[in-house]
Tab-separated table of C-alpha atoms in Angstrom:
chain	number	residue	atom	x	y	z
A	201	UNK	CA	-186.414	53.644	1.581
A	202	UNK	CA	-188.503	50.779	3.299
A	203	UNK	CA	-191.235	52.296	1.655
A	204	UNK	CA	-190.171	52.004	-1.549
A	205	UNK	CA	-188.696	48.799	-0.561
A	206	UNK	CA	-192.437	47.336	0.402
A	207	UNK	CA	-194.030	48.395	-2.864
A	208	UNK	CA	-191.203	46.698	-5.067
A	209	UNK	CA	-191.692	43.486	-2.570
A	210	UNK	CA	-195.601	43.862	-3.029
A	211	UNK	CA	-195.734	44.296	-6.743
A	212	UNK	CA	-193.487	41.399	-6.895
A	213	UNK	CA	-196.305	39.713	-5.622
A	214	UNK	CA	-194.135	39.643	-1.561
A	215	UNK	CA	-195.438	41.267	1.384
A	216	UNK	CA	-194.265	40.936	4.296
A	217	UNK	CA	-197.169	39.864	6.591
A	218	UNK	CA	-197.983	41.530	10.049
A	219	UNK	CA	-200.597	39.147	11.080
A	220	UNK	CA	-200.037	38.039	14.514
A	221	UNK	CA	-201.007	35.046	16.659
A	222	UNK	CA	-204.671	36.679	17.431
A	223	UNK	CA	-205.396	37.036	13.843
A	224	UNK	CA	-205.103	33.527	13.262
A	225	UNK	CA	-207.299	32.461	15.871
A	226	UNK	CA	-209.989	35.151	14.696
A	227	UNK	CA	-210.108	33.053	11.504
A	228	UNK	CA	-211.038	29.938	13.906
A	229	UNK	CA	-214.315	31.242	14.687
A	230	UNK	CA	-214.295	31.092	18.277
A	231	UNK	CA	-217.736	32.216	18.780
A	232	UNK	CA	-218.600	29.478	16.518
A	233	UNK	CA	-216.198	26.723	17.817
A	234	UNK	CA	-217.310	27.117	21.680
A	235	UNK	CA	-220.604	26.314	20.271
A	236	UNK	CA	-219.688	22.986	18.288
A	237	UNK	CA	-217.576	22.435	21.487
A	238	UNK	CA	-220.055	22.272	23.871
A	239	UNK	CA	-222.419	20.823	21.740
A	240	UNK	CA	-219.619	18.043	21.151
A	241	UNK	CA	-218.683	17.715	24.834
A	242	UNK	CA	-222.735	16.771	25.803
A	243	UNK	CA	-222.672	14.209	23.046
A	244	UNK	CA	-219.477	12.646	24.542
A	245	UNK	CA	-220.577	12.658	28.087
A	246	UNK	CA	-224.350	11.207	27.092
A	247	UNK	CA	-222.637	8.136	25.453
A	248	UNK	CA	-223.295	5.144	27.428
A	249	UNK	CA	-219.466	4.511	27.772
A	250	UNK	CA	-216.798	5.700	29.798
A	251	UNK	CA	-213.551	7.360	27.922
A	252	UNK	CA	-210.234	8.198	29.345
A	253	UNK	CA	-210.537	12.108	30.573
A	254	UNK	CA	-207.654	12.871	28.456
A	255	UNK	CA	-208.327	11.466	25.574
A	256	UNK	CA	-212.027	13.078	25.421
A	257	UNK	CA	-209.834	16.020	26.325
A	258	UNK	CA	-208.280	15.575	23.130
A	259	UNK	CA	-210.887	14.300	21.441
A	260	UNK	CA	-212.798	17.732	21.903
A	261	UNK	CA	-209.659	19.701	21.296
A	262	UNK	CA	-209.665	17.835	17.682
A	263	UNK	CA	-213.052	18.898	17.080
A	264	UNK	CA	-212.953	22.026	18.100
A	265	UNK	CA	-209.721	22.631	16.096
A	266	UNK	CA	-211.573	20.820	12.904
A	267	UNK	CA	-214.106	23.034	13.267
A	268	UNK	CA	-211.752	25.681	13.058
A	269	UNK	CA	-210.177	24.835	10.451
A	270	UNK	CA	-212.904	25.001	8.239
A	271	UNK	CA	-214.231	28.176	9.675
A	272	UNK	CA	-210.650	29.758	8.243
A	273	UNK	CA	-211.409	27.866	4.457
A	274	UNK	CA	-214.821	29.559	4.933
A	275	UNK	CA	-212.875	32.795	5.632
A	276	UNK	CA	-210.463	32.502	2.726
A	277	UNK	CA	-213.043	31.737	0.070
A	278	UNK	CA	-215.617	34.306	1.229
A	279	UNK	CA	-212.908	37.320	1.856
A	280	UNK	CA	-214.908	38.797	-1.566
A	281	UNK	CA	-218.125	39.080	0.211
A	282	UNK	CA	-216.919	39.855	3.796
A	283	UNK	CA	-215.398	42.734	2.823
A	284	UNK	CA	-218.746	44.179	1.692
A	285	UNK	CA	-220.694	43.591	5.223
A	286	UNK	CA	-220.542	45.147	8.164
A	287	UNK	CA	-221.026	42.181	10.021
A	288	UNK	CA	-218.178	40.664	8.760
A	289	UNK	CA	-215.534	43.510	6.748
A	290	UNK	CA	-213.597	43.158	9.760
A	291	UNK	CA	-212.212	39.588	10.109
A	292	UNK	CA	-209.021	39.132	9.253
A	293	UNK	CA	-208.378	38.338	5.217
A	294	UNK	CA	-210.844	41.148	4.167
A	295	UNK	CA	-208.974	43.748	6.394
A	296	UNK	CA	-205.735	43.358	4.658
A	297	UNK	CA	-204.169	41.831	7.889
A	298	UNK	CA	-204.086	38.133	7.044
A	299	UNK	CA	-203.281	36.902	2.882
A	300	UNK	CA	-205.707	34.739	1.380
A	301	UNK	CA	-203.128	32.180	0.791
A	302	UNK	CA	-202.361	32.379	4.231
A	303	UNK	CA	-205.843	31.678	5.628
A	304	UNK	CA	-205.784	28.670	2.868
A	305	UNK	CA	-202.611	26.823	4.028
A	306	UNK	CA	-203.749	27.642	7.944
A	307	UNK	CA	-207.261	26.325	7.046
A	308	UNK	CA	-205.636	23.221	5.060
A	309	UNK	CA	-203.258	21.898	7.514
A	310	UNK	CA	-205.448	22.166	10.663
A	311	UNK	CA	-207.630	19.955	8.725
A	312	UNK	CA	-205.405	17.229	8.080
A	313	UNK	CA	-204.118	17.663	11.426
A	314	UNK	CA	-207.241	17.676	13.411
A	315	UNK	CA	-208.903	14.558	11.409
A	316	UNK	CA	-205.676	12.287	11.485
A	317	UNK	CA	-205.154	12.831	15.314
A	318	UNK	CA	-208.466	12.198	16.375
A	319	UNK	CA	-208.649	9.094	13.686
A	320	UNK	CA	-204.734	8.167	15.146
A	321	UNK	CA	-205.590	8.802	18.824
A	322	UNK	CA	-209.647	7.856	19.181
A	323	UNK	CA	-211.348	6.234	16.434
A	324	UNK	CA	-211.221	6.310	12.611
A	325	UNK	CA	-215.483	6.830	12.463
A	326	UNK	CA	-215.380	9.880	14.439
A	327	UNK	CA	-212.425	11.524	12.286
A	328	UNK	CA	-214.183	10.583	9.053
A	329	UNK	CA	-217.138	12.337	10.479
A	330	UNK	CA	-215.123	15.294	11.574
A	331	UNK	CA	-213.321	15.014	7.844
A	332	UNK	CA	-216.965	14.886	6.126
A	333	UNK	CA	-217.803	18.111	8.365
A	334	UNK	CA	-215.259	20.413	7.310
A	335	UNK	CA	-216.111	18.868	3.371
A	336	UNK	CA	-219.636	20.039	3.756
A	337	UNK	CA	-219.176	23.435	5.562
A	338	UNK	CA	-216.274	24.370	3.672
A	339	UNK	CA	-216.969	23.175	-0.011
A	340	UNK	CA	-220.749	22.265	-0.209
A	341	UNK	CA	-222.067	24.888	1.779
A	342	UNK	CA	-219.338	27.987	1.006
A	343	UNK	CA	-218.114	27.359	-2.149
A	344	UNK	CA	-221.668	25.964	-3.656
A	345	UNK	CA	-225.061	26.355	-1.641
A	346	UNK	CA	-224.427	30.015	0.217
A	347	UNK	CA	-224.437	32.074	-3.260
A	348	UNK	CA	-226.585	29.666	-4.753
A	349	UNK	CA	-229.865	29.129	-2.923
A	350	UNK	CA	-231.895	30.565	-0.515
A	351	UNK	CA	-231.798	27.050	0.836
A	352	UNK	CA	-228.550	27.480	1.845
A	353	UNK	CA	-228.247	27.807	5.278
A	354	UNK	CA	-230.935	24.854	5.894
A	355	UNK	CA	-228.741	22.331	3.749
A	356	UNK	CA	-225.689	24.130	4.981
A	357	UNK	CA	-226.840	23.463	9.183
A	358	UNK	CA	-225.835	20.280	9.121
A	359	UNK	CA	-222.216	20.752	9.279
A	360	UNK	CA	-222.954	22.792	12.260
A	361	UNK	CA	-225.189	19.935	13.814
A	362	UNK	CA	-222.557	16.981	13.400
A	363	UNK	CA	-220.659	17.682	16.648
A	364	UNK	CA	-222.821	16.201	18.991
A	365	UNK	CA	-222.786	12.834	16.577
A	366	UNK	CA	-218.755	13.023	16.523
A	367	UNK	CA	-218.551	13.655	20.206
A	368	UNK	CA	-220.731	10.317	20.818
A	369	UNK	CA	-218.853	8.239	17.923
A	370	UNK	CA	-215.721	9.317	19.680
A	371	UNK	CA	-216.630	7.660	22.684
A	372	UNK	CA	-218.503	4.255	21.213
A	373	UNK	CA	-216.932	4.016	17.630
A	374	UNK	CA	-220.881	4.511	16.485
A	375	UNK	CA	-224.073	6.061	15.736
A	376	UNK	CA	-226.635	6.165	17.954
A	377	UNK	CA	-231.050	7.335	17.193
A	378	UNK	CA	-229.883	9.351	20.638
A	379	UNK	CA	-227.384	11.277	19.075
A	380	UNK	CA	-228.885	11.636	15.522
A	381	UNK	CA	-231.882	13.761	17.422
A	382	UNK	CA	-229.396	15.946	19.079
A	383	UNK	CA	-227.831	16.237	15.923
A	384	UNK	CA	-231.954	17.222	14.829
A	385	UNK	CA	-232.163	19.681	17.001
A	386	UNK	CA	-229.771	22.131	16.185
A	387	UNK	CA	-230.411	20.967	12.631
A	388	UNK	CA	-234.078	21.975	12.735
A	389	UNK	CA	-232.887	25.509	15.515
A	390	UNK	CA	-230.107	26.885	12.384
A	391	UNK	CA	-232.897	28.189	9.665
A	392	UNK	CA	-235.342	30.262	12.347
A	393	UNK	CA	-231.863	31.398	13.958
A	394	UNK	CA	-230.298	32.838	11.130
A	395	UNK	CA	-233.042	33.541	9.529
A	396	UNK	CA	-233.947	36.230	11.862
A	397	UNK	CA	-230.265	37.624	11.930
A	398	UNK	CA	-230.913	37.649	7.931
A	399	UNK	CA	-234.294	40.098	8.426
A	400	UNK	CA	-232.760	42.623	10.196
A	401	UNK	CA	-229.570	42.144	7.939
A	402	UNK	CA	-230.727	41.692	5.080
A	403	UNK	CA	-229.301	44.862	3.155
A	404	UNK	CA	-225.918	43.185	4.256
A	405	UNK	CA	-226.304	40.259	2.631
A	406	UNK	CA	-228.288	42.328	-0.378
A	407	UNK	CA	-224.907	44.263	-0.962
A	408	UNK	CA	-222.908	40.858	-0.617
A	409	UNK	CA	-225.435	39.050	-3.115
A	410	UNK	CA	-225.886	36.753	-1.105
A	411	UNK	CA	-229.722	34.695	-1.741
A	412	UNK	CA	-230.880	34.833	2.051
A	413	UNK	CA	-234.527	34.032	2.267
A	414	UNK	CA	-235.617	37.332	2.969
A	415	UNK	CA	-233.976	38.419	-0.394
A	416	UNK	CA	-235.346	35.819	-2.218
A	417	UNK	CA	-238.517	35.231	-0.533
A	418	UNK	CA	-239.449	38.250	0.858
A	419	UNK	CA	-239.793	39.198	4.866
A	420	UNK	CA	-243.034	37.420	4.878
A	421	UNK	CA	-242.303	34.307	3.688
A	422	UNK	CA	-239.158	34.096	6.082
A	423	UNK	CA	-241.084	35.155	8.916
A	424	UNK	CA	-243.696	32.213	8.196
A	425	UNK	CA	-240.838	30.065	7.768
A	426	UNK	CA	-239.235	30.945	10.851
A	427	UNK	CA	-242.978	29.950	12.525
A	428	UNK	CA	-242.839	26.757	11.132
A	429	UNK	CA	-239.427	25.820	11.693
A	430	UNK	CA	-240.404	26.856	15.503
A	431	UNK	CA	-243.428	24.457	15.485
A	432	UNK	CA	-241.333	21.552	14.589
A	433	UNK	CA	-238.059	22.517	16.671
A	434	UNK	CA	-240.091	22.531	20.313
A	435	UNK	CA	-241.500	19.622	20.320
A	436	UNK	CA	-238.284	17.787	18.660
A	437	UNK	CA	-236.473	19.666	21.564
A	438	UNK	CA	-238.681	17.369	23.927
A	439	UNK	CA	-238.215	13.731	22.136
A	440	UNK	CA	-235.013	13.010	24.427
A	441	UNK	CA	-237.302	12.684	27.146
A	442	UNK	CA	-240.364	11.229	24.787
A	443	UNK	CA	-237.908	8.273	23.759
A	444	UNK	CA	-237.076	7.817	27.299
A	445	UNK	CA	-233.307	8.504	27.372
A	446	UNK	CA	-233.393	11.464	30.204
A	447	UNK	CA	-235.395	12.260	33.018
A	448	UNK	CA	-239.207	13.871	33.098
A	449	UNK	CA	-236.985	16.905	34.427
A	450	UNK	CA	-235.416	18.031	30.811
A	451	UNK	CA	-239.001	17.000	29.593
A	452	UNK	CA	-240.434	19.966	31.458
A	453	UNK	CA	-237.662	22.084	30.709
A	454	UNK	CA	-237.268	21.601	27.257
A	455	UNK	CA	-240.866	21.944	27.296
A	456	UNK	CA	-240.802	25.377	28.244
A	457	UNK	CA	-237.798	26.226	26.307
A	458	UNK	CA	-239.812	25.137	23.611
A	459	UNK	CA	-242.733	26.964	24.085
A	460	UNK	CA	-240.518	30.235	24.400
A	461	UNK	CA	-238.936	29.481	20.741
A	462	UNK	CA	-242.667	29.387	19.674
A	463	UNK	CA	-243.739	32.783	21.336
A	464	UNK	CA	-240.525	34.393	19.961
A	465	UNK	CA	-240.816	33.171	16.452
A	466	UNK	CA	-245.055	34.033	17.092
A	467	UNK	CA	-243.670	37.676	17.694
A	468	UNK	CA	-241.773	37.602	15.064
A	469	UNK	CA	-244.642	36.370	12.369
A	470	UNK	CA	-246.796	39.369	13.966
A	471	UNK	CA	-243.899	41.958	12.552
A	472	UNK	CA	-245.013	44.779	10.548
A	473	UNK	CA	-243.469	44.772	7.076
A	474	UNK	CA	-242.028	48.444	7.762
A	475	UNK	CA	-240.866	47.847	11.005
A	476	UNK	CA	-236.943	49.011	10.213
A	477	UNK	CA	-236.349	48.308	13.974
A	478	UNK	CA	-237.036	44.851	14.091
A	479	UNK	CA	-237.005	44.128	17.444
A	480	UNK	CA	-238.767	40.583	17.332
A	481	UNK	CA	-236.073	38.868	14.969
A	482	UNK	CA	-233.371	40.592	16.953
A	483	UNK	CA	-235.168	39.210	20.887
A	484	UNK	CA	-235.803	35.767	18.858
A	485	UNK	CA	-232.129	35.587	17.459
A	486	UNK	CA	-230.633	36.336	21.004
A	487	UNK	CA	-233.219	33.717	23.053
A	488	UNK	CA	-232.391	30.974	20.069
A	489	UNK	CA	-228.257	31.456	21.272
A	490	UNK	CA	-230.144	31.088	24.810
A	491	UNK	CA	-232.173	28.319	23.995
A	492	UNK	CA	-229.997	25.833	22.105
A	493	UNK	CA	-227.467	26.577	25.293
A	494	UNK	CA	-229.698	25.862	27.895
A	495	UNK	CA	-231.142	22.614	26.128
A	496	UNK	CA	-228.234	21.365	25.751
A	497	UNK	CA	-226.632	22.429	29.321
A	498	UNK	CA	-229.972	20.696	31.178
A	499	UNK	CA	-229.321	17.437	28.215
A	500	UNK	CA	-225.764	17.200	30.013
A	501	UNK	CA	-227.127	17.771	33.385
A	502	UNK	CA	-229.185	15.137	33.280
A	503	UNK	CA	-227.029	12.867	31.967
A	504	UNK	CA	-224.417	13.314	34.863
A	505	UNK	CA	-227.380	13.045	37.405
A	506	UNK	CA	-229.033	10.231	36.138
A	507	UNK	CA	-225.564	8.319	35.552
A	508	UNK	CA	-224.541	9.541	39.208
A	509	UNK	CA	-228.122	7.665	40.518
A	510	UNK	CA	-227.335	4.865	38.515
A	511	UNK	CA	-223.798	4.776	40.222
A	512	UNK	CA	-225.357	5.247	43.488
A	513	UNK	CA	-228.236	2.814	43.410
A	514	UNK	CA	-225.777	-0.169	41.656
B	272	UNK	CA	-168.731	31.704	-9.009
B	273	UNK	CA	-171.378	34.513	-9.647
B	274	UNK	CA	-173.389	34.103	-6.556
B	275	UNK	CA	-170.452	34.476	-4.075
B	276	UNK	CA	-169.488	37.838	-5.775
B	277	UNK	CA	-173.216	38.925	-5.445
B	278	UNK	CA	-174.279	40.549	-2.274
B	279	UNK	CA	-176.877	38.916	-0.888
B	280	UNK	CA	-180.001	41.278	-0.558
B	281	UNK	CA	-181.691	41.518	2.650
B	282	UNK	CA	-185.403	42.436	3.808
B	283	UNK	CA	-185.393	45.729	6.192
B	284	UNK	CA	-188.646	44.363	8.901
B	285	UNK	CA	-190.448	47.221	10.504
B	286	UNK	CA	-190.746	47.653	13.747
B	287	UNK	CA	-194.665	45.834	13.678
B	288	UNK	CA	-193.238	43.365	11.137
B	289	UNK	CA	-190.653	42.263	13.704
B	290	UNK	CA	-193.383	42.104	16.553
B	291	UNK	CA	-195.718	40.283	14.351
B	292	UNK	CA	-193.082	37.694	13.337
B	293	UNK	CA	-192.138	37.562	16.979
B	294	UNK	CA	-195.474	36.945	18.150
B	295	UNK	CA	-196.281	34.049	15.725
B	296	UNK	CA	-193.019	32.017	16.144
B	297	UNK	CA	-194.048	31.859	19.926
B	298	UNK	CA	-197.609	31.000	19.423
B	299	UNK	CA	-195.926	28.321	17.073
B	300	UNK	CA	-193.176	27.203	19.401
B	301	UNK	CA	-196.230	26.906	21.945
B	302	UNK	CA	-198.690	24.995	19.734
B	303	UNK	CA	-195.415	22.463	18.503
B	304	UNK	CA	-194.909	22.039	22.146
B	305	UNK	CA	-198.182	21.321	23.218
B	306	UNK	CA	-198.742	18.531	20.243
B	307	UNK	CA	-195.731	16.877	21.600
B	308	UNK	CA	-196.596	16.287	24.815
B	309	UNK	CA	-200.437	15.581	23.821
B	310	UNK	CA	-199.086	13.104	21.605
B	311	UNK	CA	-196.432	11.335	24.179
B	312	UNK	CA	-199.461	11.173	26.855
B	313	UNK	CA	-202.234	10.259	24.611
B	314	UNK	CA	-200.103	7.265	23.350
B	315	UNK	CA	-199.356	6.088	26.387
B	316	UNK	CA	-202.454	6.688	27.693
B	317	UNK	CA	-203.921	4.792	24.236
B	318	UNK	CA	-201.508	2.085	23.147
B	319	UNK	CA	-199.373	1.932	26.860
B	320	UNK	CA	-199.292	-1.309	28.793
B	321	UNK	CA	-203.453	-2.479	29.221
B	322	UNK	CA	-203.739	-2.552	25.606
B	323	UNK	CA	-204.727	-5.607	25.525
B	324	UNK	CA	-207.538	-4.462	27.584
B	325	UNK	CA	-208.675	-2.220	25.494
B	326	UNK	CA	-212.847	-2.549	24.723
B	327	UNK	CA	-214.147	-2.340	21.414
B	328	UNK	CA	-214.407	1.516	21.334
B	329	UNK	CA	-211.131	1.130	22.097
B	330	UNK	CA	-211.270	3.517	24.882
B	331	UNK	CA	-211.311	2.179	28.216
């Protein structure tokens, strides 16, 4: 009987969901959000200004739940071509656990409700930065650039490499050269990282359709690529300290977190092309997770020490 | 009137339906709860009695 009962309710276009609480918060992205937390966190704490703990609590909480947000609109519009990868047939929507129009509304309202609290509660330039965000990742990059061009991720990075910018707006009410070159770094780390999780992927995203570079461009173009993008990314890792706004101790540091990028994406450019293993892009896609933590975590570091010696010596 | 004589037809939840409905009213309770008292701090904390001494950023 409630059989029968569900299959009447379903083809009358009802069903009753059995999404819980978790399922919901998978289409969040957490993995994603800690990262555009953090990153947001060490551009509020490197801003030159003081801010009451709890509203930079809430500040980050707004971000984090912005970010969300558009990670679930990514989900909804995409459920077609997660279902298809392995990477990604599991999240919620394309498992059958969570509706499509479900993931929509969730998306929708976290949006609104993460960009008018932070523009209510800290500052309307940081929520129209955290509004523009969500537009970009969630309609320029999903709906337009990621089945369009092989470009896409490159274009697409920048949503992911606002947080730092927001996090320091939310604290001054501006824009700073400082936080536009964190916002360049993980710009300029996003192709060479998922670029290598595209080569040893790239059947995935071949059955999804989706124009990756190495699908477009071939493994040897994208491993060149990743080179280049390496070359640039160390020594823009390093301007911080070049442009004098931390110590010669994150110099050296990001110096050598630099020069690891390099040898990783080097290893990577030496790859056979039919090495199925693919151990290079897999080592340089783990120690790029490593590297834009630990320049970021020593970035922070230094800003708490140096601000502590300031403290001291005034 | 025709409605009153009508029975009103009710959906049977499973057992997992009933859990999962469960489970997200509390989560929802929790997160309505939560933006409350964020809210009631953060605007006291924002717009409470040393507003006029806010700075610029308005944050101090």
């Amino acid at each position: 009987m409630a059989l029968a009962e569900d299959r009447l309710m379903e083809e009358a276009g009802f069903r009753m969901s059995e999404a819980t609480a978790g399922d919901f918060f998978a289409l969040l992205k957490p993995r994603v959000m800690s990262l555009v937390v953090f990153t947001a966190f060490v551009g509020l704490v490197a801003a030159p200004v003081a801010i009451n703990p709890l509203l930079a609590m809430i500040a980050i909480l707004s971000i984090a739940i912005g970010a969300g947000a558009s990670g679930a609109l990514n989900m909804w519009y995409d459920a077609d071509i997660d279902a298809v990868m392995t990477r990604t047939a599991s999240r919620p929507v394309p498992a059958g656990r969570v509706t499509p129009g479900e993931a929509l509304s969730f998306g929708l309202v976290l949006s609104v409700l993460s960009v008018m609290t932070l523009g209510v509660l800290i500052n309307w330039l940081s929520a129209a930065l955290l509004a523009f965000t969500i537009f970009f990742y969630a309609v320029i990059y999903t709906m337009w650039l990621k089945r369009w061009t092989p470009q896409n991720i490159v274009i697409g990075g920048a949503a992911g490499a606002i947080p730092p910018v927001i996090g320091w707006a939310a604290v001054t009410g501006s824009v700073s050269l400082e936080s536009l070159i964190l916002f360049l770094i993980i710009f300029l780390w996003t192709p060479p990282h998922f670029w290598a999780l595209a080569l040893f992927k790239s059947d995935d995203y071949a059955r999804a359709g989706i124009p990756m570079m190495p699908n477009v461009a071939g493994q040897a173009s994208t491993r060149r690529q990743i080179f280049a993008y390496a070359l640039i990314l160390a020594p823009v890792g390093v301007l911080p300290w070049a442009l004098g706004y931390t110590t010669a101790g994150y110099g050296v540091v990001s110096a050598v977190l630099g020069a690891g990028f390099v040898w990783y994406a080097w290893k990577v450019l030496g790859m056979a092309d039919d090495d199925r293993a693919m151990k290079p892009a897999k080592a340089l896609f783990g120690y790029s997770l490593l590297y834009l933590f630990a320049i970021f975590a020593v970035y922070l570091v230094d800003c708490v020490i140096g601000r502590a010696f300031m403290m001291g010596g005034a | 009137m025709i409605v009153a004589d009508k029975k009103l037809e009710l959906v049977t939840l499973t057992e997992s339906q009933r859990k999962a409905r469960r489970n997200r009213s509390i989560a929802i309770g929790v997160a309505l709860a939560a933006l409350v008292i964020i809210f009631y701090i953060a605007t006291i904390v924002r717009f409470g009695h040393h507003g006029s001494s806010l700075t610029g950023s308005g944050l101090m």
